[in-house]
PDB file of C-alpha atoms in Angstrom:
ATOM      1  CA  UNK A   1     114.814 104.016 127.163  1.00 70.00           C
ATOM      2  CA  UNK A   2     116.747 101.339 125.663  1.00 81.00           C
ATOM      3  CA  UNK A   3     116.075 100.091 122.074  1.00 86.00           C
ATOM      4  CA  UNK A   4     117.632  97.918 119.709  1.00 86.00           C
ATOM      5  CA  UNK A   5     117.090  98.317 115.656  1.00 87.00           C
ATOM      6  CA  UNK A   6     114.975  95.180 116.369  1.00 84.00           C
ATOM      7  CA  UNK A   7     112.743  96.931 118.575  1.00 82.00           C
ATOM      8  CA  UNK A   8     112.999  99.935 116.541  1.00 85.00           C
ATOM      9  CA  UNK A   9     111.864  97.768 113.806  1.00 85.00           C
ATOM     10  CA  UNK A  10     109.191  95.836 115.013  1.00 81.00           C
ATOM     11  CA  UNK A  11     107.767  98.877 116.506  1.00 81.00           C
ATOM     12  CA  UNK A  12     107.209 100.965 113.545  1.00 82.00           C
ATOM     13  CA  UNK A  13     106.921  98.015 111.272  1.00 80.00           C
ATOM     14  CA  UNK A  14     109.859  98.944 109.284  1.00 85.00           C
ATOM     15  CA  UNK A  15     113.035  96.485 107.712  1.00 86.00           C
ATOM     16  CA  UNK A  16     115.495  95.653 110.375  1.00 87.00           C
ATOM     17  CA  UNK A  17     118.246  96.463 108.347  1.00 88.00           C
ATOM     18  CA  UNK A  18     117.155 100.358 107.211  1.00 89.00           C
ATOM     19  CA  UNK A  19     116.133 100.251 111.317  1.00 89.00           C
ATOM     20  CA  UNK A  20     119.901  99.872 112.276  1.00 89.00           C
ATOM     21  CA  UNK A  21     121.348 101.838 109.404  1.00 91.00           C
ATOM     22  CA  UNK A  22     119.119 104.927 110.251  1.00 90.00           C
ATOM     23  CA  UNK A  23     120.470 104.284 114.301  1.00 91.00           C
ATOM     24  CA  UNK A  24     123.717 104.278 113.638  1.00 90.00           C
ATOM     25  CA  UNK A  25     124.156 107.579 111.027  1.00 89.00           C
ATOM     26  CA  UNK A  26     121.844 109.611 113.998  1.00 88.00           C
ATOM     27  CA  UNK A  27     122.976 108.150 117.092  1.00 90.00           C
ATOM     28  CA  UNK A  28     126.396 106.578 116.134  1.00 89.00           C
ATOM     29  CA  UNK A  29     127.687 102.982 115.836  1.00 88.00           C
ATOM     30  CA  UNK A  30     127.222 100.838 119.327  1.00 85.00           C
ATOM     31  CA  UNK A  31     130.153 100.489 121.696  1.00 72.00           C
ATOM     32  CA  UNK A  32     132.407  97.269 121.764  1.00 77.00           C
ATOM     33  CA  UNK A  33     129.516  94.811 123.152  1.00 78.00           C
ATOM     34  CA  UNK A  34     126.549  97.044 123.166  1.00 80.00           C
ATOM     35  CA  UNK A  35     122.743  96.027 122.311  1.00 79.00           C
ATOM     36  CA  UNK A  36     120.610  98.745 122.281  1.00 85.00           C
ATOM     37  CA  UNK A  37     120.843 102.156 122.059  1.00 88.00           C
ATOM     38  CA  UNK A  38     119.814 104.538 124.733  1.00 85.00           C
ATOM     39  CA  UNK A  39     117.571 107.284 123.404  1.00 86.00           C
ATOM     40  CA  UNK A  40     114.858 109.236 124.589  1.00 84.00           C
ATOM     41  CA  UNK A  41     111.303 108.235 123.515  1.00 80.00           C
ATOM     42  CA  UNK A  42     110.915 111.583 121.503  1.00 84.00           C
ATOM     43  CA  UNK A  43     114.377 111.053 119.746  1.00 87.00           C
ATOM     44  CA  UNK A  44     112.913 107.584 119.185  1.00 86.00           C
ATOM     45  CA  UNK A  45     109.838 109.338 117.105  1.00 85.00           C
ATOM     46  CA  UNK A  46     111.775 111.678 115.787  1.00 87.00           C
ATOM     47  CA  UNK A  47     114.286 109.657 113.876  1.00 87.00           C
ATOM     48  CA  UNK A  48     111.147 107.736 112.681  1.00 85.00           C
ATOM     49  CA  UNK A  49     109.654 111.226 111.695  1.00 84.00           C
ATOM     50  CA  UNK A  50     112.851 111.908 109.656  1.00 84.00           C
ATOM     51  CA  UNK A  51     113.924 108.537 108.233  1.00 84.00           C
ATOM     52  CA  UNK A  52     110.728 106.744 107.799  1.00 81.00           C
ATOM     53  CA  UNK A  53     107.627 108.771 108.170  1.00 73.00           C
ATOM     54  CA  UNK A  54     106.728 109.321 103.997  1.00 68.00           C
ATOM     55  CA  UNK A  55     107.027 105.741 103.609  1.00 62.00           C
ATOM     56  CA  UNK A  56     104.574 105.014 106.215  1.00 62.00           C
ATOM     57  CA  UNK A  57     100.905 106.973 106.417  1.00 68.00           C
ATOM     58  CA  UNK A  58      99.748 107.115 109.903  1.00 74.00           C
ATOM     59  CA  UNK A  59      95.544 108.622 109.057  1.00 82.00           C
ATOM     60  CA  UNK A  60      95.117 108.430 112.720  1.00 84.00           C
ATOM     61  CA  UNK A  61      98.478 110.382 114.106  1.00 80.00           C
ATOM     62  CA  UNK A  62      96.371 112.855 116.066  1.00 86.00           C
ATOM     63  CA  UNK A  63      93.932 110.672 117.495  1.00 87.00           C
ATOM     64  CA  UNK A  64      94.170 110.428 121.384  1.00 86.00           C
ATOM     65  CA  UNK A  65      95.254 107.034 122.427  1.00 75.00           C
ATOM     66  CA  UNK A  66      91.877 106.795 124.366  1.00 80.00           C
ATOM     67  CA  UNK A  67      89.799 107.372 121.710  1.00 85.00           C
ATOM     68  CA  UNK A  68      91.645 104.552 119.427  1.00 82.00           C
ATOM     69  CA  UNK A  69      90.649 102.595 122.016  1.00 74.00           C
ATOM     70  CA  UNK A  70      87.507 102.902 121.984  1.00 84.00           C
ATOM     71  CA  UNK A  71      87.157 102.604 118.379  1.00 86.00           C
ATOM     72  CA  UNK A  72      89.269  99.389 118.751  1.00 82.00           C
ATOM     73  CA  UNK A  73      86.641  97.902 121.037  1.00 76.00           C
ATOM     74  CA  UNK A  74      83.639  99.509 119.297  1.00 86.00           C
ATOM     75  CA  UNK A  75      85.203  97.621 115.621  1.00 87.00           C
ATOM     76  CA  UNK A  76      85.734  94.621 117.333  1.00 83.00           C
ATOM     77  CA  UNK A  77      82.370  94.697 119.150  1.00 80.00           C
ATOM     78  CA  UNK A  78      81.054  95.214 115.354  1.00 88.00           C
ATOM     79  CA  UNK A  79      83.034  92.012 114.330  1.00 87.00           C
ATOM     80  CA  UNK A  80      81.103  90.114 116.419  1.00 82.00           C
ATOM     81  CA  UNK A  81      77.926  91.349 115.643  1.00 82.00           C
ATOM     82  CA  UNK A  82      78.817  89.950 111.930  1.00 86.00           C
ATOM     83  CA  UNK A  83      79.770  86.999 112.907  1.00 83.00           C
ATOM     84  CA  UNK A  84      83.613  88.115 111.620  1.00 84.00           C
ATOM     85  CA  UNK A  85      85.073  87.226 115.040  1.00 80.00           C
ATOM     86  CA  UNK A  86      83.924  84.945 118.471  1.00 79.00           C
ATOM     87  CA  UNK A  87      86.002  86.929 121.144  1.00 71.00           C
ATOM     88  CA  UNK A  88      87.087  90.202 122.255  1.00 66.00           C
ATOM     89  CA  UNK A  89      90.836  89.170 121.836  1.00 64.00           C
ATOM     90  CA  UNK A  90      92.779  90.585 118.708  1.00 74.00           C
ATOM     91  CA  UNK A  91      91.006  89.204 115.760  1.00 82.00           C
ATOM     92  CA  UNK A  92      93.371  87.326 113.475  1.00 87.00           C
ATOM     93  CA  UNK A  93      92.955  83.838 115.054  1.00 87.00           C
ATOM     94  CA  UNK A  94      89.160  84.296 114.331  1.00 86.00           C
ATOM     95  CA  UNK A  95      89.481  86.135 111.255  1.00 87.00           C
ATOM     96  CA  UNK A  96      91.620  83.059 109.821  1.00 91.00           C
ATOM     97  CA  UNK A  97      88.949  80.824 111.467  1.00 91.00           C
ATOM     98  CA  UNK A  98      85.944  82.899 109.717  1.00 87.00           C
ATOM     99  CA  UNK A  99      87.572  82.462 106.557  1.00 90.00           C
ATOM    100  CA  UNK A 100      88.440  78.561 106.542  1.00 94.00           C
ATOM    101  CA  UNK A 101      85.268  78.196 107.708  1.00 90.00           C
ATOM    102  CA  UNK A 102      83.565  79.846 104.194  1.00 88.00           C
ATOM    103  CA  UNK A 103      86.526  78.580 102.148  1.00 94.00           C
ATOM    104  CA  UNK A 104      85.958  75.018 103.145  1.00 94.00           C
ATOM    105  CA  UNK A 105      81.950  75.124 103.371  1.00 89.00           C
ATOM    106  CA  UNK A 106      82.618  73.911 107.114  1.00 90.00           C
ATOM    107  CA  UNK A 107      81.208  75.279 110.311  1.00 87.00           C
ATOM    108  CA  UNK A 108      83.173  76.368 112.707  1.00 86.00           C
ATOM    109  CA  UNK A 109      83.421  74.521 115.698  1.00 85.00           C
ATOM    110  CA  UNK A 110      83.097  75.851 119.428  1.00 78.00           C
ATOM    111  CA  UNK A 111      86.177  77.902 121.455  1.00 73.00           C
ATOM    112  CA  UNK A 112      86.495  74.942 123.990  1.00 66.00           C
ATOM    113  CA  UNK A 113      87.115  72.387 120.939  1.00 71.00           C
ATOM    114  CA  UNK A 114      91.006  71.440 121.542  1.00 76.00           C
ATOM    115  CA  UNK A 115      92.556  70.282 118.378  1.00 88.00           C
ATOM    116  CA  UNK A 116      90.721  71.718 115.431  1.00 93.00           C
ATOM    117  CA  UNK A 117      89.038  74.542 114.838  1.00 93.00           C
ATOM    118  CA  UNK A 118      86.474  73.661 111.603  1.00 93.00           C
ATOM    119  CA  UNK A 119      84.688  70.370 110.491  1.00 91.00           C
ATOM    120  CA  UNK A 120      84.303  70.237 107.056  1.00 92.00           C
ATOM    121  CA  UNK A 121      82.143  67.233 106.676  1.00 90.00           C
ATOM    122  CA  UNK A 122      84.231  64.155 108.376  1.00 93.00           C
ATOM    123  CA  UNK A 123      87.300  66.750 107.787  1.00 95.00           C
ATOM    124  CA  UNK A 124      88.656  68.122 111.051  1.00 96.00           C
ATOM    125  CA  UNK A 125      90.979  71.454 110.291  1.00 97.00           C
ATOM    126  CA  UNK A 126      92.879  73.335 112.464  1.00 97.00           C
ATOM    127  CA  UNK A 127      93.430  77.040 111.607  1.00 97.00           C
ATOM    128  CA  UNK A 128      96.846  78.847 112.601  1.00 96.00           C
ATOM    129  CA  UNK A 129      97.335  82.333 111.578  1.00 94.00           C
ATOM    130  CA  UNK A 130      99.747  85.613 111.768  1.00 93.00           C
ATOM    131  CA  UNK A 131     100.751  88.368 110.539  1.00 88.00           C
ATOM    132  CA  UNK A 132     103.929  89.168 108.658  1.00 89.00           C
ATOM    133  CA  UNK A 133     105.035  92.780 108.059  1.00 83.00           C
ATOM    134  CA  UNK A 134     109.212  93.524 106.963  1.00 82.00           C
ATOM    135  CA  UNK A 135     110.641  92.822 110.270  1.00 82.00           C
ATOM    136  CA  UNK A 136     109.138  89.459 110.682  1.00 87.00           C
ATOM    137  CA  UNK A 137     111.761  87.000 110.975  1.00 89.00           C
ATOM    138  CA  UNK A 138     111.486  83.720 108.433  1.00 90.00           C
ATOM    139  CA  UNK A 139     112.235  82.003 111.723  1.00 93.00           C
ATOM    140  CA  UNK A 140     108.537  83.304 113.649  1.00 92.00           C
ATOM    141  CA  UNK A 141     106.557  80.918 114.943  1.00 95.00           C
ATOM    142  CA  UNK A 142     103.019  79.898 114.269  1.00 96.00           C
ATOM    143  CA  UNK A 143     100.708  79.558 117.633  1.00 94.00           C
ATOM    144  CA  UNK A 144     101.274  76.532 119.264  1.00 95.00           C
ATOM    145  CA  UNK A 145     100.455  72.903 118.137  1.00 96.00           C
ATOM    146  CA  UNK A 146     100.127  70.763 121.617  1.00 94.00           C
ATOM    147  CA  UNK A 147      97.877  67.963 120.237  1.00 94.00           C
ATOM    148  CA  UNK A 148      97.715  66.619 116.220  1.00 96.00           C
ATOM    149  CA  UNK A 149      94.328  65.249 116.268  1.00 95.00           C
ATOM    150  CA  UNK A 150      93.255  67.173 113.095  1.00 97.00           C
ATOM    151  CA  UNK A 151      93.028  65.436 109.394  1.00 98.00           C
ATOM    152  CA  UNK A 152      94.688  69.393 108.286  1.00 98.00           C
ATOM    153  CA  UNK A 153      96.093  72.147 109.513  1.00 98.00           C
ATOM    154  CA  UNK A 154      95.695  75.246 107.495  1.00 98.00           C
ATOM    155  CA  UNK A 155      97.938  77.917 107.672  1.00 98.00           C
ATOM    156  CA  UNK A 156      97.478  81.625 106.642  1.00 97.00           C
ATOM    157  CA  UNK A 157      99.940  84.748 106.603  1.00 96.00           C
ATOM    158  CA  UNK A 158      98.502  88.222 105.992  1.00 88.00           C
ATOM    159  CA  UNK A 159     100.067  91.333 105.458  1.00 86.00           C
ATOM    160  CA  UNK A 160      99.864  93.263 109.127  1.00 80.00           C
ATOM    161  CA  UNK A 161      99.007  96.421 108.408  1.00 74.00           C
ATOM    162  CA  UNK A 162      96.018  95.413 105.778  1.00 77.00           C
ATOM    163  CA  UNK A 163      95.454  91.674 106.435  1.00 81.00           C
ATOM    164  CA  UNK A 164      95.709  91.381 103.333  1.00 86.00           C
ATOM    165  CA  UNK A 165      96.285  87.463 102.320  1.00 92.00           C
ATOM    166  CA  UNK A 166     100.233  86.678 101.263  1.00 94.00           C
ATOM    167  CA  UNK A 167      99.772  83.159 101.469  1.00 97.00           C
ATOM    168  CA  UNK A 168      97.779  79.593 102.666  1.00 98.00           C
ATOM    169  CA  UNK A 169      98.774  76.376 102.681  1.00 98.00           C
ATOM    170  CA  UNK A 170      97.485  72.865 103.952  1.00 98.00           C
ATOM    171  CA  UNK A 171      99.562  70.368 105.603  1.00 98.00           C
ATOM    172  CA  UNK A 172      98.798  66.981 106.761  1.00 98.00           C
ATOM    173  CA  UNK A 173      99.712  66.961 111.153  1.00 97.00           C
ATOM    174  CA  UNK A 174     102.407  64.227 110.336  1.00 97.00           C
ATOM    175  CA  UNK A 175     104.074  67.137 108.117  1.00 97.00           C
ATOM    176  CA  UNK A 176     103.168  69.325 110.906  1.00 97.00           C
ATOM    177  CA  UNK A 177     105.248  67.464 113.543  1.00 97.00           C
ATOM    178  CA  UNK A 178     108.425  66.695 111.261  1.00 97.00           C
ATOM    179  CA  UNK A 179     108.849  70.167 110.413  1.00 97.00           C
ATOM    180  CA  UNK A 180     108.153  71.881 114.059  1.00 97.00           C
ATOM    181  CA  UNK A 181     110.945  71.725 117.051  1.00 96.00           C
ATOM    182  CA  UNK A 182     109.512  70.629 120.630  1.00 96.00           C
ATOM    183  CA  UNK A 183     109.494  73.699 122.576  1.00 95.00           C
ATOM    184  CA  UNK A 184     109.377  73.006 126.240  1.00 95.00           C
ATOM    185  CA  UNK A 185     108.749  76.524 127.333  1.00 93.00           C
ATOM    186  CA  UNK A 186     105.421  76.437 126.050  1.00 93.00           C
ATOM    187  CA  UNK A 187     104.574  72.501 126.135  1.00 95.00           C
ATOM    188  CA  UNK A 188     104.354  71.890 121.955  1.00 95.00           C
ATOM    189  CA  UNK A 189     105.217  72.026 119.000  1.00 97.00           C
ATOM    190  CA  UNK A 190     106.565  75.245 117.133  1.00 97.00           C
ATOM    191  CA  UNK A 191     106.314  75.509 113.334  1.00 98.00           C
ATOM    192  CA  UNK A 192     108.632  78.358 111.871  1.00 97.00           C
ATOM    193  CA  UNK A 193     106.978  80.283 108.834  1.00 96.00           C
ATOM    194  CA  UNK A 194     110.440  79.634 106.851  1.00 96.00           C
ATOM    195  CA  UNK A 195     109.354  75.505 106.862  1.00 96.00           C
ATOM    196  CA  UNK A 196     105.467  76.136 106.420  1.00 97.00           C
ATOM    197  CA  UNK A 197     105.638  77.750 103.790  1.00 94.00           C
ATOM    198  CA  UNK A 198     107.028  75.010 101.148  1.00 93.00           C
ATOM    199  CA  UNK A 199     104.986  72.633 102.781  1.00 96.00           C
ATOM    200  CA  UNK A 200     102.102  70.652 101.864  1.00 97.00           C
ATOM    201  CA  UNK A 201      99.378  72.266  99.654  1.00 97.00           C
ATOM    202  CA  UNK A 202      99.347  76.207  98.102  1.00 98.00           C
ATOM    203  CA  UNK A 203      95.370  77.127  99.120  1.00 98.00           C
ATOM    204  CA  UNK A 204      96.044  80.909  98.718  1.00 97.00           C
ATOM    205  CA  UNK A 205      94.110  81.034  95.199  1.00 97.00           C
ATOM    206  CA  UNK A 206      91.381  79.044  97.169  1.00 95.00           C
ATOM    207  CA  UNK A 207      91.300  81.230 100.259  1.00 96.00           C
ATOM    208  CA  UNK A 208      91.686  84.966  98.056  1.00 93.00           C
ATOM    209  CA  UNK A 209      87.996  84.733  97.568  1.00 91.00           C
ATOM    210  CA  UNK A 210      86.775  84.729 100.862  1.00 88.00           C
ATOM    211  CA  UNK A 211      88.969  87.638 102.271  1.00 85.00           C
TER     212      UNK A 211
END
């Protein structure tokens, strides 16, 4: 297989820099032009054994893929039975919604609702959410904005591995469209987490609460 120290990174949610260092001093520097490394996937697991493995607790190592599978869909079938999440999807756009929702005394507004996700009284919010671990790139995207008929957009990070809150801020949707670039690709607007996060208002203090 081929893999690159971003790969490498993203996949075992380690930095990309300690990624390509620990490559390079067990597999040797890339030829003239080269991208990725071509390893085998137990070398792959092995150099994370040796390099990275006591900086990084895996509880569930020795649990079959199938049966974290099931507990996947069995936790996320319990989510909804709380009221936690509406979907079967991955949970963080939810999750984020769940939250705003309680953080804002709002009620959360149905699926098919296009441009915000919680009224707040006459306040229409849309929630955007993801994760950040140390090989996120300042340059990742929120989801997509294709419309800006929302009075705020509120945007949350959280740790990957815990979802754990870093931070939250609110930003007006003219904010919103000066900051993001016009991605044809996907038919919107793209806001980077490097802009977000000096704009508009801090809310993390607000939001800490409700996690």
């Amino acid at each position: 297989m081929k893999i690159t120290a971003h790969a490498f990174a993203a996949r075992f949610d380690v930095p990309i820099a300690e990624a390509r260092t620990a490559l390079r001093s067990r597999h040797g520097a890339l030829p003239k032009g080269g991208k990725a490394w071509d390893l085998t996937a137990e070398e792959v697991l092995d150099l994370f054994d040796e390099v990275f493995a006591r900086e990084v607790a895996r509880p569930l190592e020795s649990e079959p893929t199938s049966a974290l599978l099931t507990q996947y869909a069995q936790i996320l079938a319990e989510l909804r039975m709380r009221g936690v999440v509406r979907t079967g999807n991955a949970p963080l756009g939810d999750y984020a919604e769940y939250i705003a929702a309680q953080a804002y005394g709002g009620v959360l507004e149905p699926n098919s609702a296009k441009s915000y996700d919680v009224l707040a009284g006459d306040r229409r919010i849309q929630v955007k959410a993801r994760t950040r671990s140390a090989s996120t790139s300042a340059n990742a995207a929120f989801s997509v904005f294709r419309s800006f008929d929302f009075d705020v957009a509120t945007l949350l990070v959280l740790d990957s591995r815990m979802y754990a809150l870093q931070w939250a801020r609110e930003i007006g949707p003219n904010e919103v469209r000066n900051a993001s670039r016009w991605s044809a690709h996907v038919n919107g607007h793209l806001l980077s987490l490097r802009a977000a996060q000096t704009l508009g208002r801090d809310v993390t203090a607000e939001f800490t609460p409700f996690l």
